């Protein structure tokens, strides 16, 4: 039985209908872990496994998908009134002292490069 929980705070600066907001949490295998309907924007308690990767899906006027790493007892705040598509940029820096051939070059990740022929 899952004993850890996260809390979701939904908020809106505009008059977004709070009636029947659908919330779904999917794990990294795309399996539904939690599915529920709420009538408030306050703390929504969702059972999780600590330090696991999930997709939080909120159905309001639009579908909002928030990838998150679940940390027990953490509160996640999500603004549900923005009707524009949201793109989150992610920066990844790879460092491995055992494999110096791993490089990121011009937006492409080069996992191996023969440096003897350069």
GROMACS .gro file of N, CA and C in nm:
model
  354
    1UNK      N    1   0.085  -0.118   0.000
    1UNK     CA    2   0.000   0.000   0.000
    1UNK      C    3   0.089   0.125   0.000
    2UNK      N    4   0.055   0.220  -0.083
    2UNK     CA    5   0.132   0.345  -0.092
    2UNK      C    6   0.100   0.431   0.029
    3UNK      N    7   0.205   0.477   0.096
    3UNK     CA    8   0.187   0.559   0.215
    3UNK      C    9   0.230   0.703   0.195
    4UNK      N   10   0.297   0.731   0.084
    4UNK     CA   11   0.346   0.866   0.058
    4UNK      C   12   0.243   0.942  -0.025
    5UNK      N   13   0.239   1.074  -0.005
    5UNK     CA   14   0.142   1.158  -0.076
    5UNK      C   15   0.210   1.284  -0.126
    6UNK      N   16   0.156   1.338  -0.236
    6UNK     CA   17   0.189   1.474  -0.278
    6UNK      C   18   0.060   1.554  -0.270
    7UNK      N   19   0.072   1.685  -0.272
    7UNK     CA   20  -0.043   1.773  -0.265
    7UNK      C   21  -0.040   1.866  -0.385
    8UNK      N   22  -0.153   1.879  -0.452
    8UNK     CA   23  -0.165   1.963  -0.570
    8UNK      C   24  -0.250   2.084  -0.534
    9UNK      N   25  -0.196   2.203  -0.555
    9UNK     CA   26  -0.271   2.328  -0.541
    9UNK      C   27  -0.297   2.382  -0.680
   10UNK      N   28  -0.421   2.387  -0.720
   10UNK     CA   29  -0.458   2.448  -0.847
   10UNK      C   30  -0.497   2.592  -0.819
   11UNK      N   31  -0.451   2.684  -0.902
   11UNK     CA   32  -0.491   2.823  -0.882
   11UNK      C   33  -0.519   2.889  -1.015
   12UNK      N   34  -0.599   2.995  -1.008
   12UNK     CA   35  -0.641   3.065  -1.128
   12UNK      C   36  -0.656   3.212  -1.097
   13UNK      N   37  -0.599   3.298  -1.183
   13UNK     CA   38  -0.615   3.443  -1.167
   13UNK      C   39  -0.744   3.490  -1.231
   14UNK      N   40  -0.797   3.410  -1.321
   14UNK     CA   41  -0.920   3.445  -1.392
   14UNK      C   42  -1.033   3.360  -1.340
   15UNK      N   43  -1.152   3.380  -1.393
   15UNK     CA   44  -1.267   3.302  -1.351
   15UNK      C   45  -1.274   3.171  -1.428
   16UNK      N   46  -1.194   3.076  -1.388
   16UNK     CA   47  -1.198   2.943  -1.447
   16UNK      C   48  -1.296   2.861  -1.366
   17UNK      N   49  -1.382   2.789  -1.434
   17UNK     CA   50  -1.481   2.708  -1.364
   17UNK      C   51  -1.413   2.603  -1.278
   18UNK      N   52  -1.449   2.601  -1.151
   18UNK     CA   53  -1.391   2.504  -1.059
   18UNK      C   54  -1.473   2.376  -1.054
   19UNK      N   55  -1.586   2.375  -1.120
   19UNK     CA   56  -1.673   2.258  -1.113
   19UNK      C   57  -1.618   2.144  -1.195
   20UNK      N   58  -1.605   2.032  -1.133
   20UNK     CA   59  -1.566   1.907  -1.197
   20UNK      C   60  -1.433   1.916  -1.272
   21UNK      N   61  -1.331   1.964  -1.206
   21UNK     CA   62  -1.197   1.958  -1.262
   21UNK      C   63  -1.150   1.813  -1.252
   22UNK      N   64  -1.109   1.757  -1.364
   22UNK     CA   65  -1.063   1.618  -1.364
   22UNK      C   66  -0.912   1.616  -1.351
   23UNK      N   67  -0.864   1.530  -1.264
   23UNK     CA   68  -0.721   1.517  -1.239
   23UNK      C   69  -0.682   1.371  -1.256
   24UNK      N   70  -0.571   1.350  -1.327
   24UNK     CA   71  -0.522   1.214  -1.348
   24UNK      C   72  -0.371   1.216  -1.328
   25UNK      N   73  -0.319   1.112  -1.266
   25UNK     CA   74  -0.176   1.096  -1.248
   25UNK      C   75  -0.135   0.965  -1.314
   26UNK      N   76  -0.038   0.975  -1.408
   26UNK     CA   77   0.011   0.856  -1.478
   26UNK      C   78   0.157   0.836  -1.444
   27UNK      N   79   0.197   0.709  -1.431
   27UNK     CA   80   0.337   0.681  -1.404
   27UNK      C   81   0.416   0.678  -1.534
   28UNK      N   82   0.545   0.645  -1.527
   28UNK     CA   83   0.629   0.651  -1.647
   28UNK      C   84   0.596   0.540  -1.747
   29UNK      N   85   0.515   0.442  -1.709
   29UNK     CA   86   0.469   0.339  -1.803
   29UNK      C   87   0.332   0.375  -1.861
   30UNK      N   88   0.286   0.498  -1.837
   30UNK     CA   89   0.158   0.550  -1.884
   30UNK      C   90   0.038   0.479  -1.820
   31UNK      N   91   0.059   0.420  -1.705
   31UNK     CA   92  -0.048   0.355  -1.629
   31UNK      C   93  -0.111   0.457  -1.536
   32UNK      N   94  -0.244   0.458  -1.529
   32UNK     CA   95  -0.314   0.554  -1.443
   32UNK      C   96  -0.298   0.511  -1.297
   33UNK      N   97  -0.239   0.600  -1.218
   33UNK     CA   98  -0.215   0.575  -1.077
   33UNK      C   99  -0.326   0.637  -0.992
   34UNK      N  100  -0.375   0.753  -1.036
   34UNK     CA  101  -0.480   0.824  -0.962
   34UNK      C  102  -0.572   0.891  -1.063
   35UNK      N  103  -0.701   0.885  -1.035
   35UNK     CA  104  -0.800   0.952  -1.119
   35UNK      C  105  -0.907   1.008  -1.026
   36UNK      N  106  -0.937   1.136  -1.042
   36UNK     CA  107  -1.035   1.195  -0.953
   36UNK      C  108  -1.095   1.322  -1.009
   37UNK      N  109  -1.204   1.366  -0.946
   37UNK     CA  110  -1.273   1.489  -0.981
   37UNK      C  111  -1.278   1.575  -0.856
   38UNK      N  112  -1.248   1.703  -0.870
   38UNK     CA  113  -1.250   1.792  -0.755
   38UNK      C  114  -1.335   1.915  -0.786
   39UNK      N  115  -1.392   1.973  -0.682
   39UNK     CA  116  -1.470   2.095  -0.696
   39UNK      C  117  -1.400   2.214  -0.632
   40UNK      N  118  -1.275   2.195  -0.590
   40UNK     CA  119  -1.204   2.308  -0.531
   40UNK      C  120  -1.064   2.318  -0.588
   41UNK      N  121  -1.000   2.429  -0.561
   41UNK     CA  122  -0.866   2.452  -0.612
   41UNK      C  123  -0.760   2.430  -0.504
   42UNK      N  124  -0.802   2.392  -0.384
   42UNK     CA  125  -0.710   2.377  -0.271
   42UNK      C  126  -0.624   2.254  -0.281
   43UNK      N  127  -0.572   2.213  -0.168
   43UNK     CA  128  -0.482   2.098  -0.164
   43UNK      C  129  -0.556   1.970  -0.200
   44UNK      N  130  -0.507   1.903  -0.302
   44UNK     CA  131  -0.561   1.774  -0.343
   44UNK      C  132  -0.456   1.670  -0.306
   45UNK      N  133  -0.493   1.574  -0.225
   45UNK     CA  134  -0.399   1.474  -0.174
   45UNK      C  135  -0.397   1.354  -0.269
   46UNK      N  136  -0.278   1.321  -0.321
   46UNK     CA  137  -0.265   1.212  -0.419
   46UNK      C  138  -0.159   1.113  -0.370
   47UNK      N  139  -0.192   0.983  -0.364
   47UNK     CA  140  -0.093   0.884  -0.323
   47UNK      C  141   0.011   0.860  -0.431
   48UNK      N  142   0.137   0.847  -0.390
   48UNK     CA  143   0.248   0.829  -0.485
   48UNK      C  144   0.352   0.734  -0.426
   49UNK      N  145   0.448   0.696  -0.509
   49UNK     CA  146   0.572   0.633  -0.463
   49UNK      C  147   0.678   0.742  -0.466
   50UNK      N  148   0.750   0.758  -0.358
   50UNK     CA  149   0.848   0.867  -0.345
   50UNK      C  150   0.957   0.856  -0.451
   51UNK      N  151   0.995   0.971  -0.508
   51UNK     CA  152   1.102   0.986  -0.608
   51UNK      C  153   1.073   0.916  -0.740
   52UNK      N  154   0.948   0.897  -0.773
   52UNK     CA  155   0.911   0.839  -0.902
   52UNK      C  156   0.869   0.950  -0.998
   53UNK      N  157   0.882   0.923  -1.127
   53UNK     CA  158   0.845   1.018  -1.232
   53UNK      C  159   0.699   0.997  -1.270
   54UNK      N  160   0.620   1.105  -1.275
   54UNK     CA  161   0.479   1.099  -1.308
   54UNK      C  162   0.443   1.210  -1.407
   55UNK      N  163   0.329   1.193  -1.474
   55UNK     CA  164   0.267   1.300  -1.552
   55UNK      C  165   0.136   1.334  -1.485
   56UNK      N  166   0.122   1.459  -1.442
   56UNK     CA  167  -0.002   1.507  -1.384
   56UNK      C  168  -0.083   1.568  -1.498
   57UNK      N  169  -0.206   1.519  -1.518
   57UNK     CA  170  -0.291   1.567  -1.626
   57UNK      C  171  -0.414   1.631  -1.564
   58UNK      N  172  -0.439   1.758  -1.601
   58UNK     CA  173  -0.552   1.833  -1.548
   58UNK      C  174  -0.641   1.871  -1.664
   59UNK      N  175  -0.768   1.835  -1.654
   59UNK     CA  176  -0.866   1.869  -1.756
   59UNK      C  177  -0.949   1.985  -1.705
   60UNK      N  178  -0.927   2.106  -1.760
   60UNK     CA  179  -1.012   2.221  -1.729
   60UNK      C  180  -1.066   2.270  -1.862
   61UNK      N  181  -1.043   2.396  -1.897
   61UNK     CA  182  -1.080   2.444  -2.031
   61UNK      C  183  -0.990   2.380  -2.135
   62UNK      N  184  -0.869   2.351  -2.096
   62UNK     CA  185  -0.771   2.286  -2.182
   62UNK      C  186  -0.712   2.168  -2.104
   63UNK      N  187  -0.634   2.088  -2.172
   63UNK     CA  188  -0.564   1.978  -2.106
   63UNK      C  189  -0.424   2.027  -2.070
   64UNK      N  190  -0.391   2.019  -1.944
   64UNK     CA  191  -0.260   2.061  -1.895
   64UNK      C  192  -0.185   1.937  -1.850
   65UNK      N  193  -0.066   1.916  -1.906
   65UNK     CA  194   0.017   1.802  -1.868
   65UNK      C  195   0.143   1.855  -1.800
   66UNK      N  196   0.164   1.813  -1.677
   66UNK     CA  197   0.278   1.860  -1.599
   66UNK      C  198   0.364   1.739  -1.561
   67UNK      N  199   0.484   1.725  -1.620
   67UNK     CA  200   0.573   1.618  -1.575
   67UNK      C  201   0.634   1.656  -1.441
   68UNK      N  202   0.640   1.560  -1.349
   68UNK     CA  203   0.697   1.591  -1.219
   68UNK      C  204   0.764   1.468  -1.158
   69UNK      N  205   0.863   1.495  -1.076
   69UNK     CA  206   0.923   1.392  -0.993
   69UNK      C  207   0.858   1.407  -0.856
   70UNK      N  208   0.786   1.305  -0.815
   70UNK     CA  209   0.707   1.312  -0.692
   70UNK      C  210   0.798   1.298  -0.570
   71UNK      N  211   0.793   1.396  -0.486
   71UNK     CA  212   0.864   1.393  -0.358
   71UNK      C  213   0.758   1.394  -0.249
   72UNK      N  214   0.766   1.302  -0.156
   72UNK     CA  215   0.659   1.289  -0.056
   72UNK      C  216   0.641   1.418   0.023
   73UNK      N  217   0.516   1.447   0.052
   73UNK     CA  218   0.472   1.563   0.130
   73UNK      C  219   0.504   1.697   0.065
   74UNK      N  220   0.536   1.699  -0.065
   74UNK     CA  221   0.564   1.824  -0.135
   74UNK      C  222   0.434   1.879  -0.194
   75UNK      N  223   0.424   2.012  -0.202
   75UNK     CA  224   0.307   2.077  -0.260
   75UNK      C  225   0.345   2.128  -0.398
   76UNK      N  226   0.267   2.091  -0.500
   76UNK     CA  227   0.289   2.136  -0.637
   76UNK      C  228   0.177   2.233  -0.673
   77UNK      N  229   0.214   2.353  -0.720
   77UNK     CA  230   0.116   2.455  -0.758
   77UNK      C  231   0.108   2.463  -0.909
   78UNK      N  232  -0.014   2.459  -0.963
   78UNK     CA  233  -0.035   2.460  -1.107
   78UNK      C  234  -0.136   2.568  -1.141
   79UNK      N  235  -0.099   2.658  -1.233
   79UNK     CA  236  -0.190   2.762  -1.282
   79UNK      C  237  -0.272   2.704  -1.396
   80UNK      N  238  -0.405   2.706  -1.382
   80UNK     CA  239  -0.491   2.642  -1.483
   80UNK      C  240  -0.563   2.742  -1.571
   81UNK      N  241  -0.529   2.871  -1.565
   81UNK     CA  242  -0.605   2.967  -1.645
   81UNK      C  243  -0.537   3.009  -1.774
   82UNK      N  244  -0.418   2.962  -1.803
   82UNK     CA  245  -0.348   2.998  -1.925
   82UNK      C  246  -0.396   2.910  -2.039
   83UNK      N  247  -0.452   2.969  -2.144
   83UNK     CA  248  -0.506   2.891  -2.256
   83UNK      C  249  -0.405   2.868  -2.367
   84UNK      N  250  -0.282   2.917  -2.350
   84UNK     CA  251  -0.181   2.898  -2.452
   84UNK      C  252  -0.103   2.770  -2.425
   85UNK      N  253  -0.052   2.711  -2.532
   85UNK     CA  254   0.030   2.591  -2.517
   85UNK      C  255   0.157   2.627  -2.442
   86UNK      N  256   0.193   2.544  -2.347
   86UNK     CA  257   0.312   2.570  -2.268
   86UNK      C  258   0.422   2.474  -2.307
   87UNK      N  259   0.538   2.530  -2.333
   87UNK     CA  260   0.654   2.447  -2.363
   87UNK      C  261   0.758   2.475  -2.256
   88UNK      N  262   0.803   2.370  -2.192
   88UNK     CA  263   0.903   2.384  -2.087
   88UNK      C  264   1.038   2.340  -2.144
   89UNK      N  265   1.134   2.431  -2.140
   89UNK     CA  266   1.267   2.398  -2.188
   89UNK      C  267   1.345   2.328  -2.078
   90UNK      N  268   1.419   2.227  -2.117
   90UNK     CA  269   1.498   2.151  -2.022
   90UNK      C  270   1.644   2.157  -2.065
   91UNK      N  271   1.732   2.189  -1.975
   91UNK     CA  272   1.874   2.190  -2.002
   91UNK      C  273   1.936   2.070  -1.934
   92UNK      N  274   2.012   1.993  -2.011
   92UNK     CA  275   2.076   1.873  -1.958
   92UNK      C  276   2.227   1.890  -1.972
   93UNK      N  277   2.298   1.867  -1.866
   93UNK     CA  278   2.443   1.871  -1.872
   93UNK      C  279   2.495   1.733  -1.834
   94UNK      N  280   2.570   1.672  -1.924
   94UNK     CA  281   2.625   1.540  -1.899
   94UNK      C  282   2.771   1.552  -1.861
   95UNK      N  283   2.808   1.487  -1.755
   95UNK     CA  284   2.947   1.483  -1.714
   95UNK      C  285   2.976   1.342  -1.664
   96UNK      N  286   3.080   1.284  -1.717
   96UNK     CA  287   3.121   1.152  -1.671
   96UNK      C  288   3.272   1.144  -1.684
   97UNK      N  289   3.341   1.134  -1.572
   97UNK     CA  290   3.487   1.133  -1.577
   97UNK      C  291   3.542   1.004  -1.638
   98UNK      N  292   3.463   0.898  -1.639
   98UNK     CA  293   3.508   0.771  -1.696
   98UNK      C  294   3.491   0.765  -1.848
   99UNK      N  295   3.402   0.849  -1.903
   99UNK     CA  296   3.375   0.848  -2.047
   99UNK      C  297   3.386   0.990  -2.101
  100UNK      N  298   3.506   1.039  -2.132
  100UNK     CA  299   3.522   1.177  -2.178
  100UNK      C  300   3.470   1.200  -2.319
  101UNK      N  301   3.432   1.095  -2.392
  101UNK     CA  302   3.382   1.111  -2.529
  101UNK      C  303   3.237   1.156  -2.535
  102UNK      N  304   3.168   1.158  -2.423
  102UNK     CA  305   3.029   1.205  -2.423
  102UNK      C  306   3.031   1.357  -2.433
  103UNK      N  307   2.967   1.409  -2.538
  103UNK     CA  308   2.965   1.553  -2.561
  103UNK      C  309   2.826   1.596  -2.605
  104UNK      N  310   2.796   1.723  -2.585
  104UNK     CA  311   2.677   1.784  -2.642
  104UNK      C  312   2.726   1.892  -2.735
  105UNK      N  313   2.685   1.884  -2.861
  105UNK     CA  314   2.740   1.973  -2.962
  105UNK      C  315   2.628   2.023  -3.052
  106UNK      N  316   2.602   2.152  -3.052
  106UNK     CA  317   2.504   2.212  -3.142
  106UNK      C  318   2.364   2.154  -3.131
  107UNK      N  319   2.320   2.124  -3.008
  107UNK     CA  320   2.187   2.069  -2.990
  107UNK      C  321   2.179   1.920  -3.014
  108UNK      N  322   2.290   1.858  -3.057
  108UNK     CA  323   2.292   1.713  -3.079
  108UNK      C  324   2.378   1.651  -2.970
  109UNK      N  325   2.335   1.538  -2.922
  109UNK     CA  326   2.412   1.468  -2.821
  109UNK      C  327   2.496   1.361  -2.890
  110UNK      N  328   2.627   1.372  -2.875
  110UNK     CA  329   2.718   1.276  -2.934
  110UNK      C  330   2.765   1.184  -2.822
  111UNK      N  331   2.720   1.058  -2.826
  111UNK     CA  332   2.754   0.966  -2.719
  111UNK      C  333   2.893   0.907  -2.736
  112UNK      N  334   2.941   0.900  -2.858
  112UNK     CA  335   3.075   0.847  -2.881
  112UNK      C  336   3.133   0.915  -3.002
  113UNK      N  337   3.257   0.951  -2.995
  113UNK     CA  338   3.325   1.012  -3.107
  113UNK      C  339   3.470   0.965  -3.105
  114UNK      N  340   3.517   0.919  -3.219
  114UNK     CA  341   3.655   0.870  -3.228
  114UNK      C  342   3.748   0.990  -3.235
  115UNK      N  343   3.815   1.020  -3.125
  115UNK     CA  344   3.898   1.140  -3.120
  115UNK      C  345   4.036   1.118  -3.181
  116UNK      N  346   4.069   0.995  -3.219
  116UNK     CA  347   4.200   0.969  -3.279
  116UNK      C  348   4.209   1.023  -3.421
  117UNK      N  349   4.095   1.036  -3.492
  117UNK     CA  350   4.095   1.080  -3.631
  117UNK      C  351   4.074   1.230  -3.644
  118UNK      N  352   4.082   1.306  -3.537
  118UNK     CA  353   4.060   1.451  -3.546
  118UNK      C  354   4.190   1.526  -3.551
   0.00000   0.00000   0.00000
